[in-house]
Short mmCIF file of C-alpha atoms in Angstrom, two decimals:
data_model
loop_
_atom_site.label_atom_id
_atom_site.label_comp_id
_atom_site.label_asym_id
_atom_site.label_seq_id
_atom_site.Cartn_x
_atom_site.Cartn_y
_atom_site.Cartn_z
CA THR A 268 -0.02 -0.05 0.04
CA PRO A 269 2.31 2.78 -1.20
CA GLY A 270 1.64 6.42 -1.54
CA PHE A 271 -0.40 8.84 0.58
CA ARG A 272 -3.63 6.72 0.60
CA GLN A 273 -4.13 2.94 1.81
CA GLN A 274 -4.91 1.96 -1.59
CA PRO A 275 -3.71 -1.77 -2.23
CA ASN A 276 -1.68 -2.57 -5.32
CA VAL A 277 -1.51 -6.28 -6.52
CA ILE A 278 1.76 -7.23 -8.03
CA HIS A 279 1.85 -10.60 -9.72
CA TYR A 280 5.14 -12.55 -9.65
CA ASP A 281 7.04 -15.30 -11.07
CA HIS A 282 9.42 -15.57 -8.24
CA LEU A 283 9.15 -14.24 -4.73
CA VAL A 284 12.16 -13.70 -2.31
CA LEU A 285 11.26 -13.36 1.38
CA ALA A 286 14.05 -11.38 3.05
CA LEU A 287 12.33 -9.56 5.83
CA GLY A 288 14.85 -10.02 8.60
CA ASN A 289 14.34 -9.83 12.28
CA VAL A 290 12.63 -7.36 14.35
CA THR A 291 12.65 -6.68 18.10
CA ASP A 292 9.57 -8.20 19.61
CA PHE A 293 8.45 -7.03 23.12
CA ARG A 294 4.99 -9.06 22.95
CA GLY A 295 4.18 -10.28 26.26
CA LEU A 296 6.61 -8.26 28.24
CA ARG A 297 4.77 -5.68 30.16
CA GLY A 298 5.71 -2.08 29.47
CA LEU A 299 8.66 -2.69 27.46
CA PRO A 300 7.00 -1.68 24.23
CA GLU A 301 6.37 1.83 25.83
CA HIS A 302 9.44 2.25 27.78
CA ALA A 303 12.34 0.19 26.50
CA ILE A 304 14.46 1.60 23.65
CA PRO A 305 15.38 -0.88 20.88
CA PHE A 306 18.86 -1.24 19.35
CA LYS A 307 18.37 -2.36 15.67
CA ASN A 308 19.51 0.28 13.43
CA LEU A 309 21.46 3.67 13.16
CA SER A 310 18.30 5.92 14.14
CA ASP A 311 18.07 3.74 17.52
CA ALA A 312 21.75 4.48 18.15
CA LEU A 313 21.33 8.24 17.28
CA TYR A 314 18.07 8.25 19.51
CA ILE A 315 20.14 6.58 22.41
CA ARG A 316 23.03 9.14 22.22
CA ASN A 317 20.69 12.01 22.24
CA HIS A 318 18.81 10.46 25.09
CA VAL A 319 21.82 9.94 27.15
CA ILE A 320 22.91 13.57 26.80
CA HIS A 321 19.46 14.80 27.66
CA VAL A 322 19.34 12.69 31.03
CA LEU A 323 22.89 14.03 31.85
CA GLU A 324 21.74 17.44 31.39
CA GLU A 325 18.60 16.72 33.58
CA ALA A 326 20.88 15.16 36.30
CA ALA A 327 23.13 18.09 36.44
CA ILE A 328 20.45 20.32 37.64
CA GLU A 329 18.59 17.96 39.83
CA HIS A 330 19.41 18.35 43.57
CA LYS A 331 16.09 17.97 45.32
CA ASP A 332 14.71 14.55 44.36
CA GLU A 333 17.47 11.88 45.00
CA ARG A 334 15.52 9.07 43.55
CA LEU A 335 15.04 10.93 40.23
CA ARG A 336 18.63 11.70 40.08
CA ARG A 337 19.52 8.09 40.70
CA GLN A 338 17.10 6.98 37.82
CA LEU A 339 18.80 9.57 35.54
CA LEU A 340 22.21 8.20 36.17
CA THR A 341 21.66 4.61 35.84
CA PHE A 342 21.66 3.04 32.37
CA VAL A 343 20.25 -0.52 32.09
CA VAL A 344 20.93 -2.74 28.79
CA ALA A 345 19.03 -5.94 28.56
CA GLY A 346 20.68 -8.97 26.56
CA GLY A 347 24.19 -10.07 26.74
CA GLY A 348 24.67 -11.14 23.14
CA PHE A 349 26.64 -9.35 20.43
CA SER A 350 24.34 -6.55 20.33
CA GLY A 351 23.81 -6.15 24.18
CA VAL A 352 27.58 -6.18 24.74
CA GLU A 353 28.49 -3.74 22.00
CA VAL A 354 26.01 -1.27 22.98
CA VAL A 355 26.68 -1.47 26.77
CA ALA A 356 30.49 -0.99 26.08
CA GLU A 357 30.08 1.95 23.92
CA LEU A 358 27.31 3.36 26.22
CA ASN A 359 29.68 2.86 29.21
CA ASP A 360 32.64 4.52 27.26
CA PHE A 361 30.31 7.58 26.25
CA VAL A 362 28.81 8.28 29.53
CA ARG A 363 32.00 8.24 31.52
CA ASP A 364 33.63 10.31 28.98
CA VAL A 365 30.85 12.94 28.55
CA VAL A 366 30.23 13.08 32.31
CA ARG A 367 33.36 15.00 32.75
CA ASN A 368 31.86 18.18 31.15
CA TYR A 369 29.24 18.14 34.09
CA PRO A 370 31.06 19.11 37.27
CA GLN A 371 27.68 18.86 39.17
CA ILE A 372 27.81 15.13 38.77
CA ASN A 373 30.12 12.74 40.58
CA ARG A 374 31.62 10.06 38.21
CA ASN A 375 30.94 7.38 40.97
CA GLU A 376 26.96 8.26 40.71
CA VAL A 377 26.86 6.60 37.34
CA ARG A 378 25.92 3.12 37.04
CA VAL A 379 25.72 1.13 33.92
CA VAL A 380 24.04 -2.34 34.31
CA LEU A 381 23.92 -5.26 31.94
CA LEU A 382 21.20 -7.88 32.42
CA HIS A 383 21.67 -11.30 30.83
CA ALA A 384 19.59 -14.60 31.29
CA GLN A 385 22.57 -17.04 30.91
CA ASP A 386 25.51 -17.80 32.99
CA ARG A 387 28.08 -15.88 30.75
CA ILE A 388 27.77 -13.24 28.23
CA LEU A 389 28.51 -13.58 24.64
CA PRO A 390 27.22 -17.18 24.50
CA GLU A 391 28.10 -17.39 20.73
CA LEU A 392 32.00 -17.09 21.30
CA ASP A 393 34.48 -19.36 22.88
CA GLU A 394 34.17 -19.45 26.74
CA LYS A 395 37.69 -18.27 27.40
CA LEU A 396 36.87 -15.21 25.08
CA ALA A 397 33.54 -14.48 26.57
CA LEU A 398 34.86 -14.55 30.26
CA TYR A 399 37.90 -12.23 28.96
CA ALA A 400 35.23 -9.79 27.58
CA GLN A 401 33.16 -9.94 30.85
CA ARG A 402 36.32 -9.18 32.91
CA ILE A 403 37.19 -6.33 30.80
CA LEU A 404 33.70 -4.79 31.11
CA GLN A 405 33.52 -5.09 34.81
CA LYS A 406 36.94 -3.61 35.09
CA ARG A 407 35.39 -0.47 33.17
CA GLY A 408 32.55 -0.07 35.71
CA VAL A 409 29.91 -2.25 33.94
CA ASP A 410 27.58 -3.91 36.57
CA ILE A 411 26.96 -7.33 34.96
CA ARG A 412 24.18 -9.46 36.18
CA LEU A 413 23.95 -12.99 35.04
CA LYS A 414 21.01 -15.39 35.26
CA THR A 415 18.84 -12.26 35.23
CA LEU A 416 15.89 -11.99 33.39
CA LEU A 417 13.90 -8.48 32.44
CA THR A 418 10.24 -9.23 32.43
CA ALA A 419 8.67 -5.73 32.56
CA ALA A 420 9.31 -2.02 32.77
CA SER A 421 7.67 1.26 33.63
CA GLY A 422 8.98 4.71 32.82
CA GLU A 423 10.93 4.90 36.02
CA GLU A 424 12.10 1.09 36.45
CA ALA A 425 13.38 -1.93 35.02
CA ILE A 426 11.70 -4.86 36.63
CA LEU A 427 13.30 -8.38 36.88
CA ALA A 428 12.05 -11.78 37.19
CA ASP A 429 13.44 -12.08 41.07
CA GLY A 430 11.04 -9.15 41.78
CA THR A 431 13.96 -6.68 41.87
CA HIS A 432 13.46 -3.18 40.63
CA ILE A 433 16.26 -1.17 39.16
CA PRO A 434 15.32 2.68 39.06
CA THR A 435 16.13 4.07 35.47
CA ARG A 436 15.18 6.32 33.01
CA THR A 437 17.42 4.71 30.25
CA LEU A 438 16.23 1.10 29.45
CA ILE A 439 18.04 -0.45 26.23
CA SER A 440 16.74 -3.91 25.17
CA THR A 441 18.34 -5.97 22.56
CA VAL A 442 16.19 -9.10 23.31
CA PRO A 443 14.01 -10.62 22.29
CA SER A 444 14.50 -10.79 18.68
CA SER A 445 12.13 -12.63 16.14
CA PRO A 446 11.21 -12.71 12.45
CA ASN A 447 9.12 -9.98 10.97
CA PRO A 448 5.22 -10.30 12.01
CA LEU A 449 4.59 -10.57 8.22
CA ILE A 450 6.03 -14.11 8.25
CA ASP A 451 3.39 -15.17 10.84
CA ALA A 452 0.80 -14.18 8.47
CA LEU A 453 1.92 -16.31 5.35
CA ASP A 454 0.62 -19.57 5.00
CA LEU A 455 4.20 -21.25 4.39
CA PRO A 456 5.91 -23.90 6.61
CA LYS A 457 7.62 -22.62 9.52
CA GLU A 458 9.71 -23.85 12.39
CA ARG A 459 10.72 -21.82 15.17
CA GLY A 460 8.83 -18.80 13.64
CA ARG A 461 11.17 -19.08 10.56
CA LEU A 462 10.45 -20.05 6.97
CA LYS A 463 11.69 -23.54 6.35
CA ALA A 464 13.80 -23.47 3.21
CA ASP A 465 16.09 -26.17 1.61
CA SER A 466 19.77 -25.78 0.91
CA SER A 467 18.88 -24.10 -2.43
CA LEU A 468 16.97 -21.51 -0.49
CA LEU A 469 13.60 -22.76 -1.77
CA VAL A 470 10.60 -22.54 0.60
CA GLU A 471 9.61 -26.19 1.37
CA GLY A 472 6.36 -27.22 -0.58
CA THR A 473 7.00 -24.40 -3.18
CA ASN A 474 8.64 -23.98 -6.60
CA ASN A 475 9.04 -20.23 -6.84
CA VAL A 476 9.10 -18.87 -3.36
CA TRP A 477 12.47 -18.24 -1.76
CA ALA A 478 13.62 -17.32 1.68
CA LEU A 479 16.94 -16.00 3.14
CA GLY A 480 18.40 -13.96 5.95
CA ASP A 481 17.25 -13.80 9.46
CA CYS A 482 13.51 -14.82 8.74
CA ALA A 483 14.60 -18.11 6.92
CA LEU A 484 15.79 -21.48 8.52
CA ILE A 485 18.34 -22.86 6.15
CA PRO A 486 20.12 -25.96 6.70
CA THR A 487 23.96 -26.24 6.83
CA PRO A 488 25.93 -29.37 5.66
CA ASP A 489 26.79 -30.30 9.16
CA GLY A 490 23.18 -30.73 10.12
CA GLY A 491 22.73 -27.23 11.71
CA PHE A 492 21.15 -24.02 10.60
CA CYS A 493 22.53 -20.81 9.36
CA PRO A 494 23.11 -18.32 12.11
CA PRO A 495 21.23 -14.82 11.64
CA THR A 496 24.38 -12.87 10.71
CA ALA A 497 25.24 -10.60 7.81
CA GLN A 498 27.99 -12.82 6.30
CA PHE A 499 25.61 -15.67 5.76
CA ALA A 500 22.66 -13.34 4.51
CA THR A 501 24.73 -11.61 1.75
CA ARG A 502 26.15 -14.81 0.46
CA GLN A 503 22.50 -16.53 0.64
CA GLY A 504 21.48 -13.60 -1.53
CA LYS A 505 24.07 -14.38 -4.32
CA THR A 506 22.99 -18.22 -4.07
CA ALA A 507 19.07 -17.27 -4.43
CA ALA A 508 19.89 -15.17 -7.41
CA HIS A 509 21.85 -17.93 -9.18
CA ASN A 510 19.13 -20.28 -8.33
CA ILE A 511 16.22 -18.02 -9.82
CA VAL A 512 18.11 -17.48 -13.03
CA ALA A 513 18.68 -21.42 -13.17
CA ALA A 514 15.04 -21.98 -12.72
CA ILE A 515 13.85 -19.79 -15.51
CA ARG A 516 16.77 -20.23 -17.84
CA GLY A 517 17.38 -23.84 -16.93
CA GLY A 518 20.57 -24.95 -15.46
CA GLU A 519 21.73 -26.59 -12.08
CA GLN A 520 20.93 -25.21 -8.90
CA LYS A 521 23.28 -24.49 -6.29
CA ALA A 522 23.33 -25.76 -2.66
CA PHE A 523 24.25 -22.97 -0.17
CA GLN A 524 27.39 -23.77 1.61
CA PHE A 525 29.44 -21.32 3.48
CA LYS A 526 31.87 -21.69 6.42
CA GLU A 527 31.71 -18.83 8.86
CA LEU A 528 34.72 -16.49 8.73
CA GLY A 529 34.57 -15.33 12.17
CA LYS A 530 32.76 -13.53 14.92
CA LEU A 531 33.94 -10.30 16.84
CA ALA A 532 32.34 -8.06 19.28
CA ALA A 533 33.70 -4.45 20.14
CA LEU A 534 34.37 -3.77 23.79
CA GLY A 535 35.03 -0.05 23.66
CA HIS A 536 38.36 1.58 24.40
CA ARG A 537 39.62 0.31 20.97
CA SER A 538 39.48 -3.28 22.34
CA ALA A 539 37.51 -6.29 21.18
CA VAL A 540 37.46 -10.06 21.25
CA ALA A 541 37.23 -12.20 18.08
CA GLN A 542 37.32 -15.66 16.73
CA VAL A 543 38.70 -15.33 13.06
CA PHE A 544 39.30 -18.44 10.93
CA GLY A 545 39.41 -20.55 14.10
CA PHE A 546 41.65 -18.25 15.98
CA ASN A 547 40.91 -16.36 19.28
#
């Protein structure tokens, strides 16, 4: 329904590629849609930067209400995967650097908290690397709370599963993530909410619908499934293009095969952890 009016336009296709990606999904989490800041794209990052400056400006002139001042100077990030770790690292660096411009704020008043449901952050990485990253962040003042689940939020608090309330005016959530809601509405085979595709990226039970990227469940030769990362998605795009041309003109279909190049997470202060070509 493009344009200024909701006037549907029906487009007929010979082949359809579904590459709708993931969205931040706060359904069922009380208060998060209204009060949690998602971290999905560049506009989210710009919003967070401006929001942080705003709360520091407010905190610098707030001397009467101690509870409000504590809320303003507490920054909470939910999710200890790649996105959560990178945003908390950058946020921690940014806040502790910028706060020097506010002599009314004692640096010790600033709290940066990372909530993670598992027993260590960065579960996608080798345990030794993940624990190293954990120590680096803690050394830089990040309060990491493991085995801790965020269940609800108000405009003034983050509410945890164990009943703990963390007073804050800045709650950033990188979890949970799920395929675009449009995928739910399609009458196509799905598993774990994602479209089931074969190794040629053709959606099961179809001969002209293709799926790739985060919204698709694509098998790997070792019996697993492709992770939702850009290095897989961009190469799936090339495979899908080749196979669509082969379907139209005739020719051999390619099976998607790709061995991950590596993973990395930035930790701020020009430091990072990485697994590249099997090396830590």
